Structures are given as C-alpha cells and as structure tokens.
Amino acid sequence: MKILVVNCGSSSFKYQLIDMDYEKVLCSGLVERIGEKTGSLTHKKDPGTDIERKINEESPFPDHTAGMTRVMALLTDPVLGAIKDLSEISGCGHRTVQGGEEFTQSTLITEDVLEVIHRLSPLAPLHNPPSIQGIRVIMKILPHCPSVAVFDTEFHASMPPKAFMYALPLEFYEKLRVRRYGFHGTSHAYVAAKAAEMLGRKEEEVNVITCHLGNGCSISAVKQGKCIDTSMGLTPLAGVIMGSRCGDIDPAILVYLARQTGMSIEKIDDTLNRRSGLKGICGLNDMRDIHAASGKGDEKARLALEMFCYSIKKYIGAYCAALGKTDALVFTAGIGENDSDVREMVCADMEALGIVLDPRANVTRSGQARVISDGTSAVRVMVIPTNEELAIAKSTVRVLMGLKA
Ligand code: AMP
C-alpha cells in the first residue's frame, strides 16, 4: 500500500511517498516560496540510499495546486518517480496541527471534518488554514484517494484534566476551550513506541520521557503508552526554551511590557514567538551556530546554551516526579539526535534520578536508534531519530483499514 504524506505550510509543503509494505520512502521532496516570483522544488527518488536521484527546480508556483500538480508529474515520471499511475496511491495523510478536543485520533477527511478544522483555526492561525488548503488541493488532484488528517494534538488527548487545565476562571475553558493541547504528538508517539521496543517490552509496561528538541522543542511524560503531560500548551509557545520562542515565562511579564512600553498585542506576540528564546538571548537560533560562538568565548551564546539545557533538565525532573518511575529518557529531532553536548549538559548531575550517561556512547555519531546511558543507569537514555512522516503514514493506514473492517 502506497501512502502520500503531506505537510503543508502557507507558502511551502513537504511530501513523502511511502511504500507501507516495506516502510520504505519511495520519493520525498519540498516545494517552497509558493506565490513568489520564483519558487523552488527539491525532489528525491530513493532518498538516503546509494541510488538516490535528486533534482532541484526553480520556477514559479503561483499556488499550492501548481506545486502539487508538478509533484504528481514527478511521482509518475519514468525516471524520477516511483509509480506508473496516481491511482496507485491508496491514501494521503495530512499533518494537521490543531485538532482541539474534537479530534482525539486521526480522522478520514470529509467536508464536515474540514469545517471543524477550520473552526479550530483561531487556536492555530499559522497552521490549520494551510493544512486545509493542502487537503483541498489533494482532494481536487487525487479525487479517488481518501485523505486522512493526522493531528499533532491527538497523542496528548489522553492527558488528565489536572495536567491540561490552566488555573484560570473555569469559563475560559468552558467557553473558549483555553487548555493545554500539546504539539509534536506524532513524534512523541513514534519515539515512545520505539523506546518500548528497544526495552523489549510492551508500550503499556513502560514509562518514558520524550524530549523532541528541534526548531520547536517539547517534552512529554508517557505513562504506559499514554501521554499524561506535555510541555507545550494552548499554543507551541509554552514549555522549554526554543530557537526563537520564549517557552514558559511569568505571564505577568506581558502585562508589564504592555504597560511600560505600550507594545501592542501583535508586537508582544511577535516578540515572544520570533525574537525570544535562544535568539533573544544571543542573537542566534541555530544550535550549531551557538556552539561555534560559545566555543569562541561568546558569553551570551554560552548563557543561551546553559538556559536551554537547564529548562529541559527541569522538565525531566518534573516528569520523573509525575511518572513515579521512569524507564527511558529519549532525545529526538535536530538537536536531540545530533547534539551530544546538549545531552551531556541536560543529563549532568541526574544520578539521584537514575540518569547516568555513558560519555563514549553519547558522543558516538550514528543515524540509528541507540542507548547512550551507562550500564548503571536505572533510566535507559536513548537517542531515537524521529520519523513523523512514517508515523503519519501508519496512522493513515490504520484509519483506512478501519474503514475496510
Ligand atoms: P528540526 O526542527 O528537528 O529539523 O531541528 C532543527 C534544529 O536542529 C536546527 O535549528 C539546529 O539548531 C539543530 N541541529 C541540527 N543539526 C544539529 C547538529 N549537528 N548539532 C546541533 N544542533 C543541530
């Protein structure tokens, strides 16, 4: 069964065509700068293998339909494609950020479902509208192909009220659905399941803390296969410090800033999302640049790095308490998978919590899922490359199989 996975942004989209019989990526790609004078497309056949073929195209894509039409031509191209006919695509999985309380699992898309995703847009104004756009384009171009929405929030739907409620007047929850939703759900779900597999146990038998540390960062406490808490909140701004997002701050700061500086709500929103986090402290938001600057003696970069790791350490401590017993601690995504210094700083002096790294295993580079803790560590520390596309494709297959059953 071949599944197309689409992750659609406002001016770009990513795609993967996956053969689910072998869990093999047949083609992958990225279309960017849609609607601009010159757009760009990168397409790969057999990505990451010895026989990878890659093309880059620079041409205008006036809208998502134009970009997607070109991708369909490439997917069926005799040299660069992997299928003869579009009818070979059995289903399309769409990454959809905000499913609210309405969608606690991946869902076959109908007009009614689209209407609800649209209604949830105020909770994810940057994400839900482009997803809807992508879904509509696919429904038009591949009318035979069922589309499934896979929500970032669905894995966190299992959180109990004591974890998802904010201590605000209850009516804000009742009338406006102000609560913790959490994000990166497909990634947390994927690595938590993989961690259980690596421990040789069932998901229902293990407790895992998952640290998704990339451009956006979030941490989840997963008890017996179910998320019981996560660091992101109503929006992806909350939690640990991120590249340009502030993470948790005293909410009174917003009021103070507005009163002292007269900053508008829009300006404050922009500041917290785009000019804060690591970037706010040292002017850099890519962890590789921060290490380079810190190595050259840049004290602001060092401070940003220390703040970042400390904010993660505190969440791990909190989630060890929430879980009672922790079997595994997982690092994933760009920073989590690649940055041994961050992992070392986060895990330093955590022996009392049963977390002891093996320094050599930690610095050994590999693209494979691996254990990096010492044999004496009660908590198995792991690096597990995330694979959100495969997780979305698997959810899509589950929904399609459910339809057939
Ligand atoms: P992601 O959102 O998962 O694609 O992660 C992107 C982020 O990962 C980048 O902004 C970098 O900060 C970080 N990253 C990627 N590669 C490395 C690396 N080798 N060392 C440290 N950080 C990295």
Short mmCIF file of N, CA and C in Angstrom, two decimals, residues 38-170:
data_model
loop_
_atom_site.label_atom_id
_atom_site.label_comp_id
_atom_site.label_asym_id
_atom_site.label_seq_id
_atom_site.Cartn_x
_atom_site.Cartn_y
_atom_site.Cartn_z
N THR A 38 9.80 33.46 -8.02
CA THR A 38 10.44 32.19 -8.30
C THR A 38 10.25 31.26 -7.12
N GLY A 39 9.68 30.12 -7.41
CA GLY A 39 9.54 29.11 -6.37
C GLY A 39 10.65 28.08 -6.53
N SER A 40 10.78 27.19 -5.56
CA SER A 40 11.78 26.14 -5.71
C SER A 40 11.19 24.79 -5.32
N LEU A 41 11.68 23.77 -6.01
CA LEU A 41 11.23 22.41 -5.74
C LEU A 41 12.44 21.50 -5.65
N THR A 42 12.49 20.70 -4.61
CA THR A 42 13.51 19.67 -4.49
C THR A 42 12.79 18.34 -4.43
N HIS A 43 13.18 17.43 -5.29
CA HIS A 43 12.53 16.12 -5.32
C HIS A 43 13.59 15.03 -5.31
N LYS A 44 13.36 14.00 -4.49
CA LYS A 44 14.32 12.88 -4.45
C LYS A 44 13.58 11.57 -4.67
N LYS A 45 14.21 10.73 -5.47
CA LYS A 45 13.73 9.34 -5.60
C LYS A 45 14.70 8.48 -4.79
N ASP A 46 14.21 7.50 -4.10
CA ASP A 46 15.02 6.65 -3.22
C ASP A 46 15.92 7.47 -2.29
N PRO A 47 15.33 8.43 -1.55
CA PRO A 47 16.16 9.31 -0.72
C PRO A 47 16.96 8.54 0.33
N GLY A 48 18.18 9.02 0.54
CA GLY A 48 19.03 8.44 1.59
C GLY A 48 19.64 7.10 1.24
N THR A 49 19.45 6.65 -0.02
CA THR A 49 20.05 5.37 -0.41
C THR A 49 21.19 5.63 -1.40
N ASP A 50 21.90 4.56 -1.73
CA ASP A 50 23.03 4.70 -2.68
C ASP A 50 22.55 5.09 -4.07
N ILE A 51 21.28 4.78 -4.37
CA ILE A 51 20.79 5.05 -5.72
C ILE A 51 19.89 6.31 -5.76
N GLU A 52 20.07 7.15 -4.74
CA GLU A 52 19.24 8.39 -4.68
C GLU A 52 19.42 9.22 -5.96
N ARG A 53 18.29 9.70 -6.46
CA ARG A 53 18.32 10.67 -7.56
C ARG A 53 17.64 11.93 -7.08
N LYS A 54 18.24 13.07 -7.36
CA LYS A 54 17.70 14.31 -6.80
C LYS A 54 17.62 15.37 -7.89
N ILE A 55 16.55 16.14 -7.90
CA ILE A 55 16.51 17.29 -8.80
C ILE A 55 16.08 18.54 -8.03
N ASN A 56 16.61 19.65 -8.45
CA ASN A 56 16.19 20.95 -7.93
C ASN A 56 15.63 21.75 -9.09
N GLU A 57 14.46 22.33 -8.91
CA GLU A 57 13.88 23.17 -9.96
C GLU A 57 13.58 24.55 -9.40
N GLU A 58 13.88 25.54 -10.19
CA GLU A 58 13.48 26.91 -9.82
C GLU A 58 12.45 27.35 -10.84
N SER A 59 11.23 27.49 -10.42
CA SER A 59 10.21 28.01 -11.33
C SER A 59 9.05 28.52 -10.50
N PRO A 60 8.25 29.42 -11.08
CA PRO A 60 7.17 29.96 -10.26
C PRO A 60 6.07 28.94 -10.01
N PHE A 61 5.62 28.89 -8.76
CA PHE A 61 4.44 28.10 -8.41
C PHE A 61 3.41 29.08 -7.87
N PRO A 62 2.49 29.53 -8.74
CA PRO A 62 1.57 30.60 -8.31
C PRO A 62 0.73 30.21 -7.09
N ASP A 63 0.43 28.91 -6.97
CA ASP A 63 -0.34 28.48 -5.79
C ASP A 63 0.01 27.02 -5.47
N HIS A 64 -0.61 26.52 -4.39
CA HIS A 64 -0.31 25.14 -3.96
C HIS A 64 -0.71 24.12 -5.02
N THR A 65 -1.80 24.43 -5.75
CA THR A 65 -2.25 23.49 -6.80
C THR A 65 -1.16 23.32 -7.85
N ALA A 66 -0.54 24.43 -8.23
CA ALA A 66 0.53 24.36 -9.24
C ALA A 66 1.69 23.51 -8.73
N GLY A 67 2.08 23.73 -7.47
CA GLY A 67 3.18 22.96 -6.88
C GLY A 67 2.84 21.49 -6.81
N MET A 68 1.63 21.19 -6.34
CA MET A 68 1.22 19.80 -6.16
C MET A 68 1.08 19.10 -7.52
N THR A 69 0.61 19.82 -8.53
CA THR A 69 0.47 19.23 -9.88
C THR A 69 1.85 18.81 -10.40
N ARG A 70 2.84 19.67 -10.16
CA ARG A 70 4.21 19.33 -10.60
C ARG A 70 4.73 18.10 -9.85
N VAL A 71 4.43 18.04 -8.56
CA VAL A 71 4.87 16.89 -7.76
C VAL A 71 4.23 15.60 -8.29
N MET A 72 2.96 15.66 -8.65
CA MET A 72 2.28 14.46 -9.17
C MET A 72 2.95 14.00 -10.47
N ALA A 73 3.37 14.97 -11.29
CA ALA A 73 4.06 14.62 -12.54
C ALA A 73 5.38 13.92 -12.21
N LEU A 74 6.07 14.40 -11.16
CA LEU A 74 7.35 13.79 -10.80
C LEU A 74 7.15 12.39 -10.21
N LEU A 75 6.09 12.23 -9.41
CA LEU A 75 5.86 10.92 -8.79
C LEU A 75 5.59 9.84 -9.83
N THR A 76 5.05 10.26 -10.99
CA THR A 76 4.74 9.29 -12.06
C THR A 76 5.76 9.34 -13.20
N ASP A 77 6.83 10.11 -12.99
CA ASP A 77 7.87 10.21 -14.04
C ASP A 77 8.62 8.87 -14.14
N PRO A 78 8.89 8.41 -15.37
CA PRO A 78 9.56 7.10 -15.52
C PRO A 78 10.93 7.04 -14.85
N VAL A 79 11.63 8.17 -14.76
CA VAL A 79 12.98 8.14 -14.18
C VAL A 79 12.95 8.61 -12.71
N LEU A 80 12.26 9.68 -12.45
CA LEU A 80 12.32 10.28 -11.11
C LEU A 80 11.17 9.86 -10.21
N GLY A 81 10.21 9.16 -10.78
CA GLY A 81 9.05 8.77 -9.99
C GLY A 81 9.11 7.33 -9.52
N ALA A 82 8.05 6.93 -8.83
CA ALA A 82 8.04 5.57 -8.27
C ALA A 82 6.75 4.83 -8.59
N ILE A 83 5.81 5.51 -9.26
CA ILE A 83 4.56 4.84 -9.62
C ILE A 83 4.23 5.16 -11.08
N LYS A 84 3.45 4.26 -11.68
CA LYS A 84 3.08 4.48 -13.08
C LYS A 84 1.88 5.41 -13.17
N ASP A 85 0.99 5.25 -12.16
CA ASP A 85 -0.27 5.97 -12.23
C ASP A 85 -0.65 6.45 -10.83
N LEU A 86 -1.28 7.61 -10.77
CA LEU A 86 -1.64 8.18 -9.46
C LEU A 86 -2.63 7.30 -8.70
N SER A 87 -3.34 6.43 -9.45
CA SER A 87 -4.31 5.55 -8.78
C SER A 87 -3.62 4.56 -7.86
N GLU A 88 -2.28 4.44 -7.97
CA GLU A 88 -1.54 3.54 -7.07
C GLU A 88 -1.44 4.10 -5.66
N ILE A 89 -1.75 5.40 -5.50
CA ILE A 89 -1.70 5.99 -4.15
C ILE A 89 -3.00 5.63 -3.44
N SER A 90 -2.86 4.88 -2.33
CA SER A 90 -4.06 4.37 -1.64
C SER A 90 -4.66 5.38 -0.68
N GLY A 91 -3.84 6.31 -0.22
CA GLY A 91 -4.37 7.28 0.72
C GLY A 91 -3.38 8.40 0.93
N CYS A 92 -3.87 9.53 1.44
CA CYS A 92 -2.98 10.66 1.69
C CYS A 92 -3.14 11.06 3.16
N GLY A 93 -2.03 11.12 3.89
CA GLY A 93 -2.05 11.55 5.29
C GLY A 93 -1.59 12.99 5.39
N HIS A 94 -2.40 13.82 6.02
CA HIS A 94 -2.07 15.25 6.13
C HIS A 94 -1.69 15.59 7.55
N ARG A 95 -0.49 16.12 7.74
CA ARG A 95 -0.15 16.62 9.07
C ARG A 95 -1.06 17.81 9.36
N THR A 96 -1.77 17.74 10.46
CA THR A 96 -2.69 18.81 10.84
C THR A 96 -2.38 19.16 12.28
N VAL A 97 -2.10 20.43 12.53
CA VAL A 97 -1.55 20.80 13.84
C VAL A 97 -2.59 20.72 14.95
N GLN A 98 -3.69 21.39 14.79
CA GLN A 98 -4.61 21.55 15.92
C GLN A 98 -5.91 20.79 15.68
N GLY A 99 -6.13 19.76 16.49
CA GLY A 99 -7.38 19.01 16.39
C GLY A 99 -8.34 19.30 17.53
N GLY A 100 -7.90 20.18 18.44
CA GLY A 100 -8.74 20.57 19.57
C GLY A 100 -9.22 19.37 20.36
N GLU A 101 -10.35 19.52 21.02
CA GLU A 101 -10.92 18.39 21.76
C GLU A 101 -11.80 17.54 20.84
N GLU A 102 -12.02 18.07 19.64
CA GLU A 102 -12.91 17.38 18.71
C GLU A 102 -12.27 16.13 18.13
N PHE A 103 -10.95 16.21 17.87
CA PHE A 103 -10.30 15.07 17.22
C PHE A 103 -9.25 14.48 18.15
N THR A 104 -9.56 13.33 18.70
CA THR A 104 -8.60 12.67 19.58
C THR A 104 -7.90 11.52 18.86
N GLN A 105 -8.24 11.35 17.61
CA GLN A 105 -7.50 10.40 16.77
C GLN A 105 -7.56 10.82 15.31
N SER A 106 -6.68 10.22 14.51
CA SER A 106 -6.63 10.54 13.08
C SER A 106 -7.99 10.24 12.47
N THR A 107 -8.36 11.06 11.48
CA THR A 107 -9.75 11.04 11.01
C THR A 107 -9.81 11.15 9.49
N LEU A 108 -10.69 10.34 8.91
CA LEU A 108 -10.94 10.45 7.47
C LEU A 108 -11.56 11.83 7.18
N ILE A 109 -11.03 12.50 6.18
CA ILE A 109 -11.49 13.87 5.94
C ILE A 109 -12.75 13.90 5.07
N THR A 110 -13.72 14.62 5.59
CA THR A 110 -14.96 14.88 4.85
C THR A 110 -15.17 16.40 4.92
N GLU A 111 -16.19 16.87 4.27
CA GLU A 111 -16.49 18.32 4.33
C GLU A 111 -16.76 18.74 5.78
N ASP A 112 -17.46 17.89 6.54
CA ASP A 112 -17.76 18.21 7.94
C ASP A 112 -16.47 18.32 8.75
N VAL A 113 -15.56 17.39 8.50
CA VAL A 113 -14.28 17.41 9.23
C VAL A 113 -13.51 18.69 8.89
N LEU A 114 -13.50 19.04 7.60
CA LEU A 114 -12.80 20.27 7.19
C LEU A 114 -13.39 21.49 7.88
N GLU A 115 -14.69 21.49 8.04
CA GLU A 115 -15.38 22.59 8.67
C GLU A 115 -14.92 22.74 10.14
N VAL A 116 -14.76 21.61 10.82
CA VAL A 116 -14.30 21.66 12.22
C VAL A 116 -12.84 22.12 12.28
N ILE A 117 -12.00 21.60 11.38
CA ILE A 117 -10.59 22.02 11.37
C ILE A 117 -10.52 23.54 11.15
N HIS A 118 -11.40 24.01 10.28
CA HIS A 118 -11.46 25.45 10.01
C HIS A 118 -11.88 26.21 11.28
N ARG A 119 -12.88 25.66 11.98
CA ARG A 119 -13.37 26.32 13.19
C ARG A 119 -12.29 26.39 14.28
N LEU A 120 -11.34 25.43 14.22
CA LEU A 120 -10.27 25.41 15.22
C LEU A 120 -9.11 26.34 14.86
N SER A 121 -9.21 27.00 13.70
CA SER A 121 -8.10 27.84 13.22
C SER A 121 -7.66 28.94 14.18
N PRO A 122 -8.57 29.58 14.94
CA PRO A 122 -8.09 30.60 15.87
C PRO A 122 -7.07 30.05 16.88
N LEU A 123 -7.12 28.73 17.13
CA LEU A 123 -6.15 28.14 18.07
C LEU A 123 -4.81 27.83 17.38
N ALA A 124 -4.80 27.82 16.06
CA ALA A 124 -3.55 27.57 15.32
C ALA A 124 -3.59 28.36 14.01
N PRO A 125 -3.57 29.70 14.12
CA PRO A 125 -3.79 30.52 12.94
C PRO A 125 -2.72 30.37 11.85
N LEU A 126 -1.51 29.97 12.25
CA LEU A 126 -0.45 29.82 11.25
C LEU A 126 -0.47 28.44 10.61
N HIS A 127 -1.14 27.49 11.24
CA HIS A 127 -1.02 26.11 10.79
C HIS A 127 -2.29 25.51 10.19
N ASN A 128 -3.43 25.68 10.85
CA ASN A 128 -4.63 25.00 10.32
C ASN A 128 -5.06 25.50 8.95
N PRO A 129 -5.07 26.82 8.69
CA PRO A 129 -5.50 27.25 7.35
C PRO A 129 -4.66 26.67 6.21
N PRO A 130 -3.30 26.64 6.29
CA PRO A 130 -2.57 26.00 5.19
C PRO A 130 -2.85 24.51 5.08
N SER A 131 -3.09 23.84 6.21
CA SER A 131 -3.41 22.40 6.13
C SER A 131 -4.69 22.21 5.33
N ILE A 132 -5.68 23.05 5.61
CA ILE A 132 -6.96 22.94 4.89
C ILE A 132 -6.73 23.14 3.39
N GLN A 133 -5.87 24.13 3.11
CA GLN A 133 -5.55 24.42 1.71
C GLN A 133 -4.94 23.18 1.04
N GLY A 134 -3.97 22.57 1.72
CA GLY A 134 -3.30 21.37 1.18
C GLY A 134 -4.28 20.24 0.98
N ILE A 135 -5.16 20.05 1.94
CA ILE A 135 -6.15 18.96 1.86
C ILE A 135 -7.05 19.19 0.65
N ARG A 136 -7.49 20.41 0.47
CA ARG A 136 -8.40 20.71 -0.65
C ARG A 136 -7.72 20.46 -1.99
N VAL A 137 -6.45 20.85 -2.08
CA VAL A 137 -5.71 20.64 -3.33
C VAL A 137 -5.61 19.15 -3.63
N ILE A 138 -5.25 18.35 -2.63
CA ILE A 138 -5.12 16.90 -2.84
C ILE A 138 -6.47 16.30 -3.22
N MET A 139 -7.53 16.75 -2.55
CA MET A 139 -8.86 16.19 -2.86
C MET A 139 -9.25 16.48 -4.31
N LYS A 140 -8.73 17.63 -4.80
CA LYS A 140 -9.04 18.01 -6.19
C LYS A 140 -8.18 17.19 -7.17
N ILE A 141 -6.88 17.09 -6.86
CA ILE A 141 -5.96 16.43 -7.80
C ILE A 141 -6.08 14.90 -7.74
N LEU A 142 -6.37 14.38 -6.54
CA LEU A 142 -6.49 12.92 -6.39
C LEU A 142 -7.89 12.58 -5.88
N PRO A 143 -8.90 12.75 -6.73
CA PRO A 143 -10.27 12.56 -6.24
C PRO A 143 -10.56 11.13 -5.78
N HIS A 144 -9.78 10.16 -6.29
CA HIS A 144 -10.02 8.75 -5.91
C HIS A 144 -9.46 8.42 -4.54
N CYS A 145 -8.61 9.31 -4.03
CA CYS A 145 -7.73 8.96 -2.91
C CYS A 145 -8.28 9.49 -1.58
N PRO A 146 -8.56 8.61 -0.61
CA PRO A 146 -9.06 9.12 0.67
C PRO A 146 -7.97 9.91 1.40
N SER A 147 -8.36 11.03 1.98
CA SER A 147 -7.42 11.85 2.75
C SER A 147 -7.71 11.68 4.24
N VAL A 148 -6.63 11.62 5.02
CA VAL A 148 -6.76 11.43 6.47
C VAL A 148 -6.02 12.57 7.17
N ALA A 149 -6.65 13.18 8.15
CA ALA A 149 -5.98 14.21 8.94
C ALA A 149 -5.35 13.54 10.16
N VAL A 150 -4.05 13.77 10.33
CA VAL A 150 -3.34 13.24 11.50
C VAL A 150 -2.92 14.46 12.32
N PHE A 151 -3.43 14.52 13.53
CA PHE A 151 -3.29 15.74 14.32
C PHE A 151 -2.09 15.70 15.27
N ASP A 152 -1.38 16.81 15.33
CA ASP A 152 -0.27 16.97 16.28
C ASP A 152 -0.73 16.81 17.72
N THR A 153 -1.99 17.14 17.93
CA THR A 153 -2.52 17.19 19.29
C THR A 153 -3.06 15.84 19.76
N GLU A 154 -3.29 14.90 18.84
CA GLU A 154 -4.09 13.72 19.22
C GLU A 154 -3.41 12.84 20.27
N PHE A 155 -2.08 12.73 20.20
CA PHE A 155 -1.38 11.88 21.18
C PHE A 155 -1.55 12.43 22.60
N HIS A 156 -1.76 13.73 22.70
CA HIS A 156 -1.85 14.36 24.02
C HIS A 156 -3.28 14.36 24.57
N ALA A 157 -4.21 13.82 23.79
CA ALA A 157 -5.61 13.84 24.21
C ALA A 157 -5.84 13.00 25.46
N SER A 158 -4.87 12.13 25.77
CA SER A 158 -5.02 11.27 26.95
C SER A 158 -4.64 11.98 28.26
N MET A 159 -4.17 13.21 28.17
CA MET A 159 -3.78 13.93 29.41
C MET A 159 -5.00 14.08 30.32
N PRO A 160 -4.81 13.89 31.63
CA PRO A 160 -5.95 14.09 32.54
C PRO A 160 -6.18 15.59 32.77
N PRO A 161 -7.39 15.96 33.20
CA PRO A 161 -7.68 17.38 33.42
C PRO A 161 -6.68 18.08 34.33
N LYS A 162 -6.15 17.38 35.34
CA LYS A 162 -5.21 18.06 36.24
C LYS A 162 -3.95 18.51 35.49
N ALA A 163 -3.66 17.87 34.35
CA ALA A 163 -2.50 18.27 33.56
C ALA A 163 -2.87 19.27 32.47
N PHE A 164 -4.07 19.16 31.91
CA PHE A 164 -4.37 20.05 30.77
C PHE A 164 -5.08 21.34 31.15
N MET A 165 -5.60 21.42 32.37
CA MET A 165 -6.32 22.65 32.75
C MET A 165 -5.35 23.73 33.21
N TYR A 166 -5.68 24.97 32.91
CA TYR A 166 -4.95 26.11 33.48
C TYR A 166 -5.78 26.65 34.64
N ALA A 167 -5.08 27.17 35.64
CA ALA A 167 -5.78 27.70 36.82
C ALA A 167 -6.28 29.12 36.52
N LEU A 168 -7.20 29.18 35.58
CA LEU A 168 -7.84 30.44 35.19
C LEU A 168 -9.33 30.30 35.49
N PRO A 169 -10.10 31.36 35.44
CA PRO A 169 -11.54 31.19 35.63
C PRO A 169 -12.07 30.09 34.70
N LEU A 170 -12.83 29.19 35.27
CA LEU A 170 -13.28 27.99 34.55
C LEU A 170 -13.97 28.31 33.23
#
